[in-house]
Coordinates of C-alpha atoms and ligand atoms in Angstrom, one line a residue:
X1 CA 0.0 0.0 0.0
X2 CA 2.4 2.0 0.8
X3 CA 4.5 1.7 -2.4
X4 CA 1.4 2.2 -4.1
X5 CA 1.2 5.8 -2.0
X6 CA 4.8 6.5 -3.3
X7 CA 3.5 5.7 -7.0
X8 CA 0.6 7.9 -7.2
X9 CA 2.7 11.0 -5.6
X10 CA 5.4 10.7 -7.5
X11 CA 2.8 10.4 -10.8
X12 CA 1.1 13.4 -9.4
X13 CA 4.2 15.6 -9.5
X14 CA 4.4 14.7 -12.9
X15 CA 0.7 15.9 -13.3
X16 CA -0.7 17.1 -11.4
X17 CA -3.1 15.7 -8.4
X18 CA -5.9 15.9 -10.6
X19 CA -5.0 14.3 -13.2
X20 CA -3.7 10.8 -11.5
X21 CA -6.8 8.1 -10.7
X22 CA -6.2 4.9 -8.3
X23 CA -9.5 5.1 -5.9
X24 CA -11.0 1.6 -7.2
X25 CA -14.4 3.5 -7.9
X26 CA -12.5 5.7 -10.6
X27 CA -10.6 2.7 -12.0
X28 CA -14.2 0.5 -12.6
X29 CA -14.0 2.8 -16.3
X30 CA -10.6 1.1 -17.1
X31 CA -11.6 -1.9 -16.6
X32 CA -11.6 -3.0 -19.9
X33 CA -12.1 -1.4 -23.7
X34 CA -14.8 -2.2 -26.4
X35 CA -13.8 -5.5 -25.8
X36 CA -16.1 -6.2 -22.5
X37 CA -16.2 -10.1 -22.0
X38 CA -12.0 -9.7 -20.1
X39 CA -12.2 -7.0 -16.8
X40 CA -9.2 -6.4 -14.8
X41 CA -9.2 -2.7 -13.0
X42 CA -5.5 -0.9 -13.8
X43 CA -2.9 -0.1 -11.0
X44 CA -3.4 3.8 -11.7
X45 CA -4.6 5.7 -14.2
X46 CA -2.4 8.7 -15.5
X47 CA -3.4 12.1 -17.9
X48 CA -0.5 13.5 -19.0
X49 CA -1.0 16.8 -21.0
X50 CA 2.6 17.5 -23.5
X51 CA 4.7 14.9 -24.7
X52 CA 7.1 15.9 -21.9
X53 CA 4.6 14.5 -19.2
X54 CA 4.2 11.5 -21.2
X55 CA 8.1 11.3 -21.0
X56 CA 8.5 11.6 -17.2
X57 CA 5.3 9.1 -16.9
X58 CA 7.0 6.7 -18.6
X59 CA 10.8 7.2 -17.3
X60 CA 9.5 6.8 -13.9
X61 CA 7.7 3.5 -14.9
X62 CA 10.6 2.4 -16.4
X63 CA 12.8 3.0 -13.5
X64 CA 10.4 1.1 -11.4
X65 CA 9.8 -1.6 -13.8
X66 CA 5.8 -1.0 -13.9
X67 CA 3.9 -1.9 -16.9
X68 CA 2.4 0.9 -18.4
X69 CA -0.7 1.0 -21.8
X70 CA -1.4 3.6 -23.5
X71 CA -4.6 4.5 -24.3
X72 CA -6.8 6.8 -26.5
X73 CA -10.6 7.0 -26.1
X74 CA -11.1 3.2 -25.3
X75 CA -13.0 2.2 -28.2
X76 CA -11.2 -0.8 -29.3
X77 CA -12.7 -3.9 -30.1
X78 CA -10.0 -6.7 -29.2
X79 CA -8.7 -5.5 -25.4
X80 CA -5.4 -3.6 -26.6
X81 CA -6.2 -1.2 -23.9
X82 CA -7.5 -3.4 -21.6
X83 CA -5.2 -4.0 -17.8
X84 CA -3.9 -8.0 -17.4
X85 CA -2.7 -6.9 -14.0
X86 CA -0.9 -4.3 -12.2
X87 CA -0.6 -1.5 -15.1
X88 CA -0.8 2.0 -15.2
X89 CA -2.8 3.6 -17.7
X90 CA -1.5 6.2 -19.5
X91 CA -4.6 8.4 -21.1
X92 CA -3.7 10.5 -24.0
X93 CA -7.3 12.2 -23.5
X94 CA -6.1 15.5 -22.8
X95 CA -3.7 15.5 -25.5
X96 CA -6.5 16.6 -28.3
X97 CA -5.2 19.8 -29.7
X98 CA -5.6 20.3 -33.5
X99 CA -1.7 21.9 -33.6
X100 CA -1.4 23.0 -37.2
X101 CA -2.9 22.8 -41.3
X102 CA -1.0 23.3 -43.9
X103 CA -3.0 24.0 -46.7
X104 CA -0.8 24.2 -49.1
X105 CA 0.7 21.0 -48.3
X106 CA -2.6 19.3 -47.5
X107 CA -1.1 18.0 -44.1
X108 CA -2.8 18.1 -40.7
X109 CA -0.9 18.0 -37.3
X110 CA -2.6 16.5 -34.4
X111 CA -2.1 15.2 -30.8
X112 CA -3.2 11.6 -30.1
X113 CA -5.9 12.4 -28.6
X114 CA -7.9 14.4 -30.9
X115 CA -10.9 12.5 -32.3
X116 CA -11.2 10.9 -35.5
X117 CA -14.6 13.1 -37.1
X118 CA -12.8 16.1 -35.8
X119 CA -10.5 16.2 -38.0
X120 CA -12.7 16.4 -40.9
X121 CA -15.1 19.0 -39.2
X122 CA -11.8 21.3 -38.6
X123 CA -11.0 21.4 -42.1
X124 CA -14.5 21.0 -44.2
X125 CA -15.0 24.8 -44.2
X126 CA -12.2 25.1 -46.8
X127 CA -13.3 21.7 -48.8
X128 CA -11.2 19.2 -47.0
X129 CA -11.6 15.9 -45.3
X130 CA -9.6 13.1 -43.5
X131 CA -10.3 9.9 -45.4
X132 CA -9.9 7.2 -42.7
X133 CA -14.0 7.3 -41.2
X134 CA -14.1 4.4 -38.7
X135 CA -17.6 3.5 -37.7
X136 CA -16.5 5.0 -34.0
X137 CA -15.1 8.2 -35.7
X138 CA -17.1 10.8 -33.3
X139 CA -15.4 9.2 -30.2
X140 CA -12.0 7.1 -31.6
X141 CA -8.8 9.3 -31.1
X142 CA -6.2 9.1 -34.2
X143 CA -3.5 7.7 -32.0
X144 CA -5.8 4.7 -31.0
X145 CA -6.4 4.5 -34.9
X146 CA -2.6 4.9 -35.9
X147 CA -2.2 2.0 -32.8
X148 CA -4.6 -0.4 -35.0
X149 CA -4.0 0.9 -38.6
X150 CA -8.2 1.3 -38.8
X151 CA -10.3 1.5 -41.2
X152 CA -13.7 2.7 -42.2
X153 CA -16.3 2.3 -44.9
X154 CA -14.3 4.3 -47.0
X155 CA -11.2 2.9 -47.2
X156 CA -11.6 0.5 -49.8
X157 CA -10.5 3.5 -52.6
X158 CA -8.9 5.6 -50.3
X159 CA -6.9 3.7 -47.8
X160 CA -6.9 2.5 -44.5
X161 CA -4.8 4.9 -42.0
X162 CA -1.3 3.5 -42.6
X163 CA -1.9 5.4 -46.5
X164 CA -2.7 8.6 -44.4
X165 CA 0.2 9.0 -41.9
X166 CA 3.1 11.4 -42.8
X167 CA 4.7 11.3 -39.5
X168 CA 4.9 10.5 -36.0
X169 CA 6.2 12.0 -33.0
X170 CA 6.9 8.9 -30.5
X171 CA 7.7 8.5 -26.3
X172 CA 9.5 4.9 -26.2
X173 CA 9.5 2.0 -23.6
X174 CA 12.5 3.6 -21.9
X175 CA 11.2 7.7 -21.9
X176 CA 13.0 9.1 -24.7
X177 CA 11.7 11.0 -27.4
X178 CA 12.0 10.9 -31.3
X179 CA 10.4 11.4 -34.5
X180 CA 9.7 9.3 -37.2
X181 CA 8.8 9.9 -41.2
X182 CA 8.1 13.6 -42.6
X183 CA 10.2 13.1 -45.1
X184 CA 8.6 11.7 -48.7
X185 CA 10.5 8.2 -49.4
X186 CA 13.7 8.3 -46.8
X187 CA 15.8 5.7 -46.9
X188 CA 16.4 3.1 -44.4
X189 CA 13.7 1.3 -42.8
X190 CA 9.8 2.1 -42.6
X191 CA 9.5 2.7 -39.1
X192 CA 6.3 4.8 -39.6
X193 CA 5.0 1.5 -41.7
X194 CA 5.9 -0.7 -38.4
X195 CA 4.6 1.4 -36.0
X196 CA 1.0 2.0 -37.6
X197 CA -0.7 -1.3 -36.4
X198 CA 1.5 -1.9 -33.8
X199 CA -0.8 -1.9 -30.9
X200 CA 0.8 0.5 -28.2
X201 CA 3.4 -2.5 -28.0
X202 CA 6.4 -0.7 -29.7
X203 CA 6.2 3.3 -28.6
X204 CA 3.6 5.8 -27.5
X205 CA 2.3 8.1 -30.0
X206 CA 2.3 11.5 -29.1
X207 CA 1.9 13.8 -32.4
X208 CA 0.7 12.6 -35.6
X209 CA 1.1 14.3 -39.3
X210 CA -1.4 13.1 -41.6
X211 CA -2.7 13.9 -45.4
X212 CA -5.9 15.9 -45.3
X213 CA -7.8 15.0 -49.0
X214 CA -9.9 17.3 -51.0
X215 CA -13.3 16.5 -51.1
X216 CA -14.8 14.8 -53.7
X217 CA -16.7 17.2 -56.9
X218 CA -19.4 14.6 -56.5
X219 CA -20.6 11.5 -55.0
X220 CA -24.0 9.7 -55.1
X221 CA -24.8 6.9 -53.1
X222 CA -27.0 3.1 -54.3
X223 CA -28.7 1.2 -51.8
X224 CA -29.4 -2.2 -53.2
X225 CA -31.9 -5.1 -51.9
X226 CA -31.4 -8.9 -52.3
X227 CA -33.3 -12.0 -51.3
X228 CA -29.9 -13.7 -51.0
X229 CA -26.7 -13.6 -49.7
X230 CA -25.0 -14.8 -53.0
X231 CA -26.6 -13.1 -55.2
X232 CA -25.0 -9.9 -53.4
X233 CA -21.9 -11.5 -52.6
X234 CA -21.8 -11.6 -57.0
X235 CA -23.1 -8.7 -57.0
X236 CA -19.5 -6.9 -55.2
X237 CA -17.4 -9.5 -57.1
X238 CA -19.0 -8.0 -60.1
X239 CA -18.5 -4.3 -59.4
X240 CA -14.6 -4.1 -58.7
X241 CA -14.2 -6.7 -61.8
X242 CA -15.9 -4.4 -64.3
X243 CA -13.1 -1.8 -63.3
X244 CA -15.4 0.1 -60.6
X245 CA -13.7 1.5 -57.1
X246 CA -16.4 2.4 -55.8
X247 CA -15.7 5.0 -52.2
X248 CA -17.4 2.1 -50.1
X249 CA -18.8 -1.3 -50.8
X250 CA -20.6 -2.1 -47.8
X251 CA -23.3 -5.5 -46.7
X252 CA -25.3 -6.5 -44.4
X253 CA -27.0 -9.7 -44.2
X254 CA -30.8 -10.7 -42.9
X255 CA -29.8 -10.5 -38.9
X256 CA -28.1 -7.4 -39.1
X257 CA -30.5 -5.6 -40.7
X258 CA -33.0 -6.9 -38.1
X259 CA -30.7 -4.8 -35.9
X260 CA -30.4 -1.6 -37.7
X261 CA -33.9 -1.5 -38.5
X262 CA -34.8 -2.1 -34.4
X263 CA -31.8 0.5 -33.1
X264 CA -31.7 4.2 -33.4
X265 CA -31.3 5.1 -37.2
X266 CA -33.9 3.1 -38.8
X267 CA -34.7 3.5 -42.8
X268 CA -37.6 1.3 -43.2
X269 CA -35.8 -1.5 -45.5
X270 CA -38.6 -3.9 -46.6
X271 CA -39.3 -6.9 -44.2
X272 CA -37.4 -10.2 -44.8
X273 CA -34.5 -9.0 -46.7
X274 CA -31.4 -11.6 -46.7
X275 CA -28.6 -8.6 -47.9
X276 CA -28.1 -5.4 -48.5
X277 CA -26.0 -3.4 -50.0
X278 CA -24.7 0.1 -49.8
X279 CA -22.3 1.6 -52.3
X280 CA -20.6 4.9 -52.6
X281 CA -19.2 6.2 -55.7
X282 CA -17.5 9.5 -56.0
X283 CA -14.8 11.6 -57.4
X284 CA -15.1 14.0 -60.8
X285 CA -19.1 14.8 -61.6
X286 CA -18.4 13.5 -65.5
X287 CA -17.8 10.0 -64.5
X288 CA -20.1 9.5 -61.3
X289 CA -23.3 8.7 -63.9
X290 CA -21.4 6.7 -65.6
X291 CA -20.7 4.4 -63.1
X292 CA -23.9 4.4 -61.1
X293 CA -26.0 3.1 -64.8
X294 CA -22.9 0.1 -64.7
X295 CA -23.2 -0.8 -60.9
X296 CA -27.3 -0.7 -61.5
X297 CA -26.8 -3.0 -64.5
X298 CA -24.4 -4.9 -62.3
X299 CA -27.4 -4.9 -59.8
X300 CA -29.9 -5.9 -62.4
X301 CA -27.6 -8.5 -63.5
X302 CA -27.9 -10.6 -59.8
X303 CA -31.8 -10.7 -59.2
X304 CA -31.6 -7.4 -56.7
X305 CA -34.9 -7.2 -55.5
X306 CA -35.3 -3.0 -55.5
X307 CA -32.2 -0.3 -56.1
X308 CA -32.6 3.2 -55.6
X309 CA -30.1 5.8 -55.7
X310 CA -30.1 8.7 -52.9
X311 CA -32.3 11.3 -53.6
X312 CA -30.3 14.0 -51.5
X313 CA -27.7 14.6 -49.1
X314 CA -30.2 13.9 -45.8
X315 CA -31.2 10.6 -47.6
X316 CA -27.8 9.6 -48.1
X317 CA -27.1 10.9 -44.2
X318 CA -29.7 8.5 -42.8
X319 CA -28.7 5.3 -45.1
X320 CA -25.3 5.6 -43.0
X321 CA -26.0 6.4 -39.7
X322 CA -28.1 3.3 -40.3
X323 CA -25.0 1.4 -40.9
X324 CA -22.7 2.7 -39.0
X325 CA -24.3 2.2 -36.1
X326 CA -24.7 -0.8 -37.0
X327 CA -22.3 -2.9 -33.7
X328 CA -24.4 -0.9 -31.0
X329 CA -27.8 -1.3 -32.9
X330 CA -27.4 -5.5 -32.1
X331 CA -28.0 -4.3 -28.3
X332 CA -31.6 -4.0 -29.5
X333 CA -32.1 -7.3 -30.5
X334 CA -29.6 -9.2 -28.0
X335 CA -28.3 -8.6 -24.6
X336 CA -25.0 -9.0 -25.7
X337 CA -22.6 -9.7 -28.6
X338 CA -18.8 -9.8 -29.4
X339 CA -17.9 -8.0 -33.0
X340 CA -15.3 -10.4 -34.9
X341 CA -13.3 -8.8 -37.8
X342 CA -12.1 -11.2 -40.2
X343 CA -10.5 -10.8 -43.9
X344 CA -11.2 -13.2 -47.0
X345 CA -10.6 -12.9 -50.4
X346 CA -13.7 -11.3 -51.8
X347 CA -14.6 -14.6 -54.3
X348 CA -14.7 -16.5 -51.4
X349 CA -17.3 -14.6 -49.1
X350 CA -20.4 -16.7 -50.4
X351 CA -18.7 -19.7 -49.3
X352 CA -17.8 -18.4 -45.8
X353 CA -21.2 -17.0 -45.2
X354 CA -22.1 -20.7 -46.0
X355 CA -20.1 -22.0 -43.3
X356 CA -20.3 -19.2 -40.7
X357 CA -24.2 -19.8 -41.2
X358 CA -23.3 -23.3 -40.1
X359 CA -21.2 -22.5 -37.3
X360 CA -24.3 -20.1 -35.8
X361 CA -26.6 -23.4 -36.5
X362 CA -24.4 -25.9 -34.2
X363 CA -23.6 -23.1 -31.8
X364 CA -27.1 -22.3 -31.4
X365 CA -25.4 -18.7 -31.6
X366 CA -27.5 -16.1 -33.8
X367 CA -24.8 -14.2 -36.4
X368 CA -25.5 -11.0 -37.9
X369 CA -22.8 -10.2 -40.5
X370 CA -22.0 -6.4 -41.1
X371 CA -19.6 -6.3 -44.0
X372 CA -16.8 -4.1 -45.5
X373 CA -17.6 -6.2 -48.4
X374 CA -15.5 -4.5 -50.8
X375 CA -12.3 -5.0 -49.3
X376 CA -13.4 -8.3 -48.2
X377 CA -13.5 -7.1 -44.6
X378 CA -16.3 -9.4 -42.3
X379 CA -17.3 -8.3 -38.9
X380 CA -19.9 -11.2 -38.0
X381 CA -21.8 -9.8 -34.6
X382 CA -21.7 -13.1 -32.8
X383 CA -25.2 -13.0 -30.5
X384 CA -25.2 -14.1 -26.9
X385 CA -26.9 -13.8 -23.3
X386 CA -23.8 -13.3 -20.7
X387 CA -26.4 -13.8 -17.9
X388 CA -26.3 -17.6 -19.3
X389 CA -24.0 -20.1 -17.6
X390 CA -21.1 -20.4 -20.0
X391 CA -22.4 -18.7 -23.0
X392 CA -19.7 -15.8 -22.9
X393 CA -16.8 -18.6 -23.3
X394 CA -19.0 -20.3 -26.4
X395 CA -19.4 -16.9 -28.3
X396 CA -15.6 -16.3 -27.9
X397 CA -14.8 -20.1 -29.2
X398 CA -17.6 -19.2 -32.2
X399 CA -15.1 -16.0 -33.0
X400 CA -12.3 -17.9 -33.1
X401 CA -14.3 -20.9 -35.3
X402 CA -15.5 -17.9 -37.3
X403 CA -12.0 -16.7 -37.8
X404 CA -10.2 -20.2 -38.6
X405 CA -12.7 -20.1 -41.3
X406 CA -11.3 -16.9 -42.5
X407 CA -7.2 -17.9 -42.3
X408 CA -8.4 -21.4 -44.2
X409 CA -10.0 -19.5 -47.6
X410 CA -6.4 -17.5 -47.6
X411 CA -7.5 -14.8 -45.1
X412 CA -6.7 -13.5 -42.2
X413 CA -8.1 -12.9 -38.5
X414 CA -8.1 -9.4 -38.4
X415 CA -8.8 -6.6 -40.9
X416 CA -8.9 -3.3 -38.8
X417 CA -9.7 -3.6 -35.2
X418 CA -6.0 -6.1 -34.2
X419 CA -5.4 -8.6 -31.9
X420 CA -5.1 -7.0 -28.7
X421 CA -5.9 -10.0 -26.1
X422 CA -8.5 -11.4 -27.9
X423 CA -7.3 -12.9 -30.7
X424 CA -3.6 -13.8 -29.4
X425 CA -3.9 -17.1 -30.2
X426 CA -5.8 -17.0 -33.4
X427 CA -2.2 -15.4 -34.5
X428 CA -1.3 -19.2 -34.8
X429 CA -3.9 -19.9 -37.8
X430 CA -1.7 -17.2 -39.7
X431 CA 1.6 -17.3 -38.8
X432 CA 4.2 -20.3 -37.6
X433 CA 6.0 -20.6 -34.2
X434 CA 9.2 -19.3 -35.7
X435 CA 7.5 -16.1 -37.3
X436 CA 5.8 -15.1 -34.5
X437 CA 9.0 -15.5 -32.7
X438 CA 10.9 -13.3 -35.5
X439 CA 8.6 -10.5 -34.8
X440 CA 8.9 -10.6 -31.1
X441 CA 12.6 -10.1 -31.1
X442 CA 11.2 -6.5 -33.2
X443 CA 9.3 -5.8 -30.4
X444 CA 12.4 -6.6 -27.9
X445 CA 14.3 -3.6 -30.1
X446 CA 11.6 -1.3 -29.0
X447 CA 10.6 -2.8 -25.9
X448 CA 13.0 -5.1 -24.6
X449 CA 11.6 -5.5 -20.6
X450 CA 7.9 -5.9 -22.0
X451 CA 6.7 -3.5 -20.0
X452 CA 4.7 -1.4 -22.8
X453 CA 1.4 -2.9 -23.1
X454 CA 2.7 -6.1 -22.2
X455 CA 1.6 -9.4 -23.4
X456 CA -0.7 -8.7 -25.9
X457 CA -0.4 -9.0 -29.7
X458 CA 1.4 -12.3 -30.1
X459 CA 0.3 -15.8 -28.4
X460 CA 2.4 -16.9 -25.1
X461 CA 5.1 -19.6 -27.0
X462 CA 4.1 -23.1 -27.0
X463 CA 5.3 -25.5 -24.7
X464 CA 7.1 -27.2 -27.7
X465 CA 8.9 -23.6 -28.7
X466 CA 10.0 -22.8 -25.1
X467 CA 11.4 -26.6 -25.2
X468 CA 13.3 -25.3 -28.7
X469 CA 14.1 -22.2 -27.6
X470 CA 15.6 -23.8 -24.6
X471 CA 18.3 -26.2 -26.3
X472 CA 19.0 -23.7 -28.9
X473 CA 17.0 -24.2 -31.8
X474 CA 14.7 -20.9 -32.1
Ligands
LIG501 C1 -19.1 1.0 -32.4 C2 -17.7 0.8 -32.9 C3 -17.4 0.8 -34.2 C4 -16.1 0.6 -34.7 N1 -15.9 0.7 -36.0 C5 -14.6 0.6 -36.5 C6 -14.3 0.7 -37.9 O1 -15.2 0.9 -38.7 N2 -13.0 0.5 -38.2 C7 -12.0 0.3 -37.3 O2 -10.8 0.2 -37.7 N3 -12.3 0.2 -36.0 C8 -13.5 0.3 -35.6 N4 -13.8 0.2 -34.2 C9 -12.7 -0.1 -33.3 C10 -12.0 1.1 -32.6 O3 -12.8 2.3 -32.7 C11 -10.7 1.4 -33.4 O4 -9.7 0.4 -33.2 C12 -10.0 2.7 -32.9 O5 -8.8 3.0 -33.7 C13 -9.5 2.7 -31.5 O6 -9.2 4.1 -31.1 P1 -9.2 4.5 -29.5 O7 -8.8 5.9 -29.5 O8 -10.5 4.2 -28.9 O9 -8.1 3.6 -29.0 P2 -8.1 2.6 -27.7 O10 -9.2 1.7 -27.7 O11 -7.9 3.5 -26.5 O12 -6.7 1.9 -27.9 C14 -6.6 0.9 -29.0 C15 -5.1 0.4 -29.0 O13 -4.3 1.5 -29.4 C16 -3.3 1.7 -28.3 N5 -3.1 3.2 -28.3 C17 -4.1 4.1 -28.1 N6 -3.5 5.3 -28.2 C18 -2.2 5.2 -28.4 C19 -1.1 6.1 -28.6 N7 -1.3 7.4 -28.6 N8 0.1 5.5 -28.8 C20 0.3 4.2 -28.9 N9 -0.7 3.3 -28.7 C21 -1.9 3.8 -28.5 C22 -3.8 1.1 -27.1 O14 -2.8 0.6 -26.2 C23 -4.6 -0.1 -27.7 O15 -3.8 -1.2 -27.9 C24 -15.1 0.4 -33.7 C25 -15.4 0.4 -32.4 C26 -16.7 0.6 -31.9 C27 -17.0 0.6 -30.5

């Protein structure tokens, strides 16, 4: 207790009293992330407010070998925030300044913990936008996105965040401070490619440059109705092969728009649909006809059942509030449910929905599947009642089911919201023993004690690797 007394002053002078938690009524918040089925409270939580606060935080963690996670506004969906034991929290909350814009270099400079849809509001008086538009943009910082590389709808022509980051300003394991990128191309490594997606388990982020985009001369939006799955499944296959990008490409299937239609931003799609689709096209007003009359044929093509094209700009509003509230619009048709983010190759989605359909059968598990189907990007909404005895632990072994299915068709087990604690050992369906161990010897450069958001990411090594590792052979 008394060590614990020493802790929070010494964090306090660092500070500030106010800006240090570690009552256990002010940690319950901590707890955990987006990802709510693992709780454990932090040690402390800490709010520094420069990048020199962040600094001392973390030198005196360091010196007292206390693991330490960063975190933005808590949002993520796989526990990379979340406490395993005995951590402080360091909270980049108050570190939301919009620092700089350089117009004529079409380049934004921000602190971590400045919010996503911020960014675009700052600059849309002078025609601008920031591409990346995760469905949590009007909470999610930009260092919690740079720490997961997310995506949003709109990332399938644009990009997910790692094609948006210019530079980075960065507080290591040990306290010191440097920069990263800025300059177009440099040689040598590309540390700002390794960092982006790295999970808070390499450096904190502290300042972020990033591309701000010009918006669009036009865009018009296609809503799209199917009584199956395939035939929309086709439908996306066919758009990107006929030489279409569209901005976004996104599904839903029958159970998830059950949800949207009972949550907040309903649109009144017809009863007993089996998909949906929502697709963006924009850029120069010359083309944008164009390519609506081909994705309509396209439409035509694969038995949609009704297409209609968005009248105006509050139309084309409410069609995506629909969608993107899509992950808390399940709470009104289940008490719970755990988001899974898997990756296949697009030609390959009707035969996953196939199976996942199957896995939700056996499991007795309902499955609503919100799609970004255009970058072959699944987030099935796995359904459950945590007030049932043991049905928490069977909707995490349906993610990983869901997921194994993903890694088998050439995929991968996570497109945009990382591995965090949840998926750890999942990491396995990708990669072998020896390349997970190659990348934590990267991590070791960065963070050799582990004390920087330790243990997540990777799994713990088999009991056959430590044997290996042991007589010499890893
Ligand atoms: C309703 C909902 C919809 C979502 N939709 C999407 C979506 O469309 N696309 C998508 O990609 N994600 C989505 N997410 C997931 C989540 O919003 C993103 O992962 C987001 O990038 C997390 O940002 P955050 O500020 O909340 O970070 P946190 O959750 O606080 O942290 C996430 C990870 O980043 C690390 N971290 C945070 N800040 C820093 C920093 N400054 N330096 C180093 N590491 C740091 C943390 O340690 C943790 O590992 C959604 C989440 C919800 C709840």
């Amino acid at each position: 207790m008394q060590a614990q007394d020493a802790l929070i002053r010494e964090l306090a002078v660092i500070v500030g009293t106010g800006s240090v938690l570690y009552r256990e009524e002010d940690l319950i918040s901590y707890e955990c992330d987006g990802y709510v089925i693992h709780k454990q409270p932090p040690r402390a939580v800490v709010f520094p407010a420069t990048t020199e606060e962040v600094s001392q935080v973390v030198k005196l963690l360091h010196r007292r070998k206390i693991p330490f996670i960063p975190r933005g506004a808590g949002t993520g969906l796989s526990g990379g925030a979340a406490p395993l034991g005995g951590e402080v929290i360091i909270s980049l909350v108050k570190m939301k300044k919009l620092l700089h814009v350089d117009w004529e270099n079409r380049l934004a400079v921000v602190q971590p913990g400045f919010v996503n849809l911020k960014l675009t509001n700052s600059v849309a008086s002078k025609g601008y936008y920031y591409a990346p538009d995760p469905s949590s943009q009007y909470a999610c910082t930009i260092g919690g996105n740079v720490a997961e590389n997310a995506g949003g709808a709109h990332c399938l022509k644009y990009g997910v965040t790692t094609n948006h980051v210019l530079g980075m300003e960065l507080v290591l394991a040990n306290g010191e401070i440097v920069e990263i990128g800025g300059v177009p191309d440099a040689p040598g490594y590309d540390l700002m490619g390794l960092l982006t997606g790295s999970e808070g388990t390499l450096a904190i982020v502290t300042k972020i440059t990033v591309r701000i985009l010009k918006n669009p001369e036009d865009k018009k939006t296609v809503l799209a109705y199917f009584d199956s799955v395939e035939d929309a499944s086709h439908a996306v296959s066919d758009i990107i092969a006929i030489g279409i990008v569209p901005a976004a490409l996104e599904m839903m299937d029958k159970t998830a728009i059950e949800g949207v239609e009972a949550g907040n931003y309903p649109v009144g799609h017809p009863p007993g649909l089996q998909a949906l689709l929502l697709i963006e096209v924009d850029g120069i007003s010359a083309g944008i006809e164009d390519q609506i009359e081909e994705i309509l044929k396209v439409c035509k093509q694969r038995n949609v059942i009704q297409v209609k094209v968005a009248e105006n700009e509050q139309e084309r509003a409410q069609w995506w509030a629909n969608r993107k509230t899509a992950f808390p619009a399940m709470g009104a048709i289940s008490p719970d449910y755990l988001v899974q983010d898997g990756v296949i190759p697009r030609s390959r989605l009707p035969e996953v929905l196939e199976k996942v359909e199957e896995i939700s059968k056996r499991s007795g598990l309902r499955i609503a599947n919100v799609f970004h189907a255009g970058d072959g990007n699944l987030h099935p909404l796995i359904l459950f009642d945590a007030r049932k005895p043991g049905e928490t632990e069977l909707a995490a072994r349906v993610g990983s089911e869901v997921l194994k299915v993903c890694a088998d068709v050439g995929g991968s087990i996570t497109g945009e919201h990382g591995v965090g604690i949840e998926k750890q050992e999942e990491m396995r369906f990708i990669f072998t023993e020896e390349e997970i161990q190659a990348q934590t010897q990267i991590r070791s450069v960065f963070n050799p004690e582990n004390l920087l958001n330790p243990d997540k990411l990777f799994p713990k090594p088999s009991r056959c690797a430590e044997v290996r590792k042991a007589v010499g052979h890893l």
